[in-house]
Coordinates of C-alpha atoms in Angstrom, one line a residue:
G582 CA 19.7 -13.7 0.0
G583 CA 18.8 -15.1 -3.2
S584 CA 15.5 -14.6 -5.2
Q585 CA 12.9 -12.4 -3.6
T586 CA 9.1 -13.1 -3.7
A587 CA 6.9 -10.4 -3.0
P588 CA 5.7 -10.7 0.4
T589 CA 2.6 -12.0 1.4
T590 CA 0.3 -8.8 4.0
I591 CA -2.3 -9.3 6.6
T592 CA -3.6 -6.0 8.1
H593 CA -5.5 -5.9 11.1
A594 CA -7.3 -2.1 11.5
N595 CA -8.1 -0.6 13.5
A596 CA -6.9 -3.0 16.4
A597 CA -6.0 -1.8 20.3
S598 CA -1.9 -0.3 19.3
P599 CA -0.6 -3.5 19.1
Y600 CA 2.6 -2.3 20.0
M601 CA 3.7 -3.7 23.6
Q602 CA 0.7 -6.8 22.8
Q603 CA 3.3 -9.8 22.4
R604 CA 1.7 -12.7 22.9
A605 CA 2.5 -16.5 24.0
F606 CA 1.6 -19.9 24.0
Q607 CA 1.8 -22.9 26.3
N608 CA 0.3 -25.9 28.1
S609 CA 0.1 -26.6 31.1
R610 CA -1.3 -29.5 33.9
N611 CA 0.0 -28.0 36.6
R612 CA -2.5 -27.0 39.5
F613 CA -3.6 -22.7 39.7
P614 CA -3.6 -21.7 43.7
S615 CA -5.5 -18.2 43.6
I616 CA -3.3 -15.9 45.6
R617 CA -1.7 -12.9 45.1
V618 CA 2.0 -12.8 46.0
D619 CA 4.7 -9.5 46.5
G620 CA 7.9 -10.4 44.6
V621 CA 11.2 -9.3 43.0
P622 CA 11.3 -5.9 43.5
A623 CA 10.8 -3.7 40.6
Y624 CA 8.7 0.0 39.8
R625 CA 5.7 -1.5 42.0
P626 CA 5.7 -5.0 43.7
V627 CA 4.9 -7.7 41.1
R628 CA 2.1 -9.6 42.7
S629 CA -0.3 -12.5 40.4
F630 CA -3.5 -14.1 40.5
M631 CA -4.5 -17.8 38.0
D632 CA -7.9 -19.0 37.9
P633 CA -8.1 -23.0 40.0
R634 CA -10.8 -23.9 37.6
A635 CA -7.3 -23.3 35.0
V636 CA -5.8 -26.7 35.5
G637 CA -5.0 -28.3 32.8
K638 CA -5.7 -25.9 30.4
P639 CA -3.8 -24.7 27.2
L640 CA -3.7 -21.0 28.1
V641 CA -2.1 -17.4 26.2
F642 CA 0.4 -14.9 27.6
M643 CA -0.1 -11.2 26.5
S644 CA 1.7 -8.0 27.5
D645 CA -0.3 -4.7 27.9
N646 CA 0.5 -1.2 27.9
N647 CA 0.2 -1.1 31.5
G648 CA 2.7 -3.4 33.1
N649 CA 1.1 -6.5 33.1
V650 CA 1.1 -10.1 32.0
D651 CA -2.6 -11.0 31.0
I652 CA -3.1 -15.2 31.0
F653 CA -6.6 -15.9 28.7
L654 CA -8.0 -19.7 27.4
Q655 CA -6.4 -20.8 24.5
K656 CA -10.1 -21.9 23.8
G657 CA -13.6 -21.3 23.8
K658 CA -14.3 -17.5 24.6
K659 CA -10.3 -17.2 25.7
K660 CA -11.8 -15.8 29.3
M661 CA -9.1 -14.6 31.0
V662 CA -8.3 -16.1 34.0
G663 CA -4.6 -15.0 35.4
L664 CA -2.9 -11.6 35.4
I665 CA 0.9 -10.8 36.5
T666 CA 1.0 -7.4 37.4
G667 CA 3.8 -4.5 38.7
F668 CA 6.3 -4.9 35.5
A669 CA 7.8 -1.5 34.3
F670 CA 7.6 -1.5 30.8
A671 CA 6.9 -5.7 29.9
D672 CA 8.4 -5.4 27.0
D673 CA 8.2 -9.2 24.8
I674 CA 7.2 -12.5 26.4
A675 CA 8.3 -16.2 26.1
T676 CA 7.9 -19.4 27.5
D677 CA 9.2 -22.7 26.9
S678 CA 8.1 -26.2 26.6
A679 CA 7.6 -26.7 30.5
G680 CA 5.3 -23.6 31.0
N681 CA 7.8 -21.4 32.2
L682 CA 6.9 -18.0 31.5
F683 CA 10.1 -14.7 30.5
V684 CA 9.3 -11.9 30.6
A685 CA 11.4 -8.6 29.0
D686 CA 11.1 -5.7 31.7
S687 CA 12.9 -3.2 30.0
P688 CA 13.2 0.0 31.7
S689 CA 14.2 -2.7 34.5
G690 CA 17.0 -4.3 32.6
R691 CA 16.3 -7.5 33.9
L692 CA 14.6 -10.5 32.7
L693 CA 11.8 -12.4 34.7
V694 CA 11.3 -16.3 34.4
F695 CA 8.0 -17.5 36.6
A696 CA 7.2 -21.0 37.2
P697 CA 3.8 -22.0 36.6
P698 CA 1.3 -21.4 37.8
Y699 CA 2.7 -18.3 37.7
T700 CA 1.0 -17.3 41.8
E701 CA 5.0 -17.4 43.0
G702 CA 7.5 -14.3 42.6
P703 CA 10.7 -15.1 39.7
R704 CA 12.0 -18.2 39.7
L705 CA 15.3 -16.3 37.6
T706 CA 15.6 -12.7 37.6
I707 CA 18.4 -12.2 34.5
S708 CA 20.4 -9.4 34.4
A709 CA 20.4 -8.2 30.4
G710 CA 20.9 -4.7 29.6
S711 CA 17.7 -3.3 28.2
P712 CA 15.7 -6.4 27.3
V713 CA 13.3 -6.2 24.3
G714 CA 12.5 -9.6 22.7
V715 CA 12.9 -12.9 23.8
A716 CA 12.5 -16.1 22.4
V717 CA 13.4 -19.2 23.7
S718 CA 14.6 -22.9 21.8
R719 CA 13.1 -26.1 22.0
Q720 CA 16.5 -27.0 23.6
G721 CA 15.6 -24.7 26.1
T722 CA 18.3 -21.6 25.8
V723 CA 16.9 -18.3 26.2
A724 CA 17.7 -15.1 23.5
V725 CA 17.2 -11.4 24.7
T726 CA 18.4 -8.9 22.2
T727 CA 19.2 -5.8 23.3
C728 CA 21.7 -3.0 24.2
T729 CA 24.3 -5.2 25.6
I730 CA 27.0 -2.1 26.7
V731 CA 26.0 0.7 27.5
S732 CA 27.8 3.9 27.3
G733 CA 26.1 7.5 28.1
N734 CA 23.5 7.9 25.7
Q735 CA 25.5 4.5 23.2
C736 CA 24.6 1.3 23.2
S737 CA 25.9 -1.6 20.8
Q738 CA 22.6 -3.5 19.6
G739 CA 23.0 -7.1 19.5
V740 CA 21.8 -10.7 21.0
L741 CA 22.4 -12.3 24.8
F742 CA 22.1 -16.0 24.5
Y743 CA 21.8 -17.6 28.2
P744 CA 21.5 -21.9 28.6
P745 CA 18.3 -23.5 30.3
N746 CA 18.8 -22.6 33.9
S747 CA 21.1 -19.8 34.0
S748 CA 21.6 -16.2 34.4
T749 CA 25.1 -16.2 33.0
P750 CA 25.1 -15.8 29.1
C751 CA 27.0 -18.3 27.1
A752 CA 27.6 -15.4 23.7
T753 CA 26.8 -12.7 23.4
V754 CA 26.9 -11.5 19.0
L755 CA 25.8 -7.8 17.9
V756 CA 24.2 -7.0 14.6
D757 CA 25.3 -4.5 12.1
P758 CA 25.7 -1.0 13.6
S759 CA 25.2 0.3 10.5
T760 CA 22.1 -2.2 9.1
F761 CA 20.1 -2.0 12.6
S762 CA 20.8 1.8 13.1
N763 CA 17.3 2.0 14.8
G764 CA 17.7 -0.6 17.2
V765 CA 17.2 -4.7 17.0
F766 CA 13.8 -6.0 18.6
G767 CA 11.8 -9.3 18.4
A768 CA 13.5 -12.5 18.1
A769 CA 12.5 -16.4 17.2
F770 CA 14.5 -19.5 17.0
D771 CA 13.3 -22.1 14.5
H772 CA 13.0 -25.7 14.5
K773 CA 17.0 -26.1 14.1
G774 CA 17.2 -23.7 16.9
N775 CA 19.1 -21.1 14.7
L776 CA 17.6 -17.7 15.6
Y777 CA 16.0 -14.6 13.6
V778 CA 16.0 -11.1 14.2
D779 CA 14.2 -8.2 13.1
G780 CA 15.0 -4.3 14.1
A781 CA 15.1 -0.9 12.0
N782 CA 17.6 1.0 9.9
S783 CA 17.8 5.3 9.8
T784 CA 15.1 5.1 7.6
P785 CA 13.1 3.5 9.2
V786 CA 12.3 0.4 7.2
A787 CA 12.3 -3.7 8.6
V788 CA 16.0 -5.0 8.6
A789 CA 16.2 -8.9 9.5
A790 CA 19.0 -11.1 10.7
R791 CA 19.6 -14.7 11.4
I792 CA 22.6 -16.0 14.2
D793 CA 23.4 -19.9 14.2
G794 CA 24.3 -21.9 16.6
G795 CA 23.2 -21.0 19.8
C796 CA 25.4 -20.8 22.9
S797 CA 28.1 -21.2 20.3
A798 CA 27.3 -18.4 18.1
K799 CA 29.8 -16.0 17.0
K800 CA 28.1 -13.5 14.5
A801 CA 25.4 -12.4 12.6
K802 CA 24.4 -12.5 8.6
N803 CA 22.2 -10.0 7.8
L804 CA 19.0 -11.5 5.5
T805 CA 17.5 -9.3 2.8
I806 CA 13.3 -8.6 3.1
S807 CA 11.6 -6.2 0.8
N808 CA 9.2 -3.9 2.1
T809 CA 7.7 -1.0 3.1
I810 CA 7.4 -1.9 6.9
A811 CA 7.6 1.1 9.6
F812 CA 8.2 0.4 12.7
P813 CA 9.2 -3.8 12.8
Q814 CA 8.2 -5.3 15.9
S815 CA 7.7 -9.5 16.6
I816 CA 9.3 -11.6 14.0
R817 CA 8.2 -15.2 13.4
V818 CA 9.9 -18.7 11.2
T819 CA 8.2 -21.2 9.9
K820 CA 9.7 -24.9 9.9
D821 CA 10.2 -24.3 5.9
G822 CA 12.7 -20.7 6.8
Q823 CA 9.0 -18.4 6.0
I824 CA 9.5 -15.2 8.0
A825 CA 6.7 -13.2 9.8
I826 CA 7.5 -9.9 10.7
L827 CA 4.7 -7.8 12.5
D828 CA 4.5 -4.1 11.6
A829 CA 2.8 -2.5 15.2
T830 CA 2.5 1.1 14.2
E831 CA 0.0 2.1 16.1
Y832 CA -3.7 1.6 15.7
T833 CA -3.0 -0.8 13.3
A834 CA -1.1 -4.3 13.1
T835 CA -0.1 -5.3 9.6
I836 CA 2.3 -8.7 9.2
D837 CA 4.1 -9.7 6.1
V838 CA 5.3 -12.8 5.3
Y839 CA 8.7 -13.4 3.6

């Protein structure tokens, strides 16, 4: 709510399809042995590899359309140094302050958590309906946007909150079905631990909401945004409360900042 300002739009034309190309950054000082391990049963065995020379270096994780999470160095020429493969559809990824990697594998209905150095199977598997987006707060609370109740082809769109290192939700918050009629997608915590989510209505046009309280959350408050985003995907929020939403239309990525 409140007064509105025109969004700042940053457009990346002729990019590879940004859908499913989620990125997460982390710093790790763990050792990276180069071994391959069969992980949790999925559509394919989860396998991984890490270059030992990536020891102690800042990393970037990126999911792709082929069921993989690719791992790159943050600095220099952004060399690829690792790979986790075998996901059904790695819809979103996030990391926490300890470097744990969270992967929302939507078709399998699971959130998979991998610990550094990412060469073993998931250390934690969370059943989360049909997870689409994932975010981790500074306090370690995990939020997953998902279809929380499935009945036939119908589901209730909302957010599941989990305490650190737990597969049992501590709170479930449904979004307004008339506002988020085409689904809830991305998720991001601000520095205070409040969650922001984006999605789409029936037009479709991007919509957003804020959920305060983490594990004590009760309801989602719809936000007023003026935009022409056709396919909202990721959402991010800055310390001063600005919201950035990725418009992930095919072969074009547009970021609107409010």
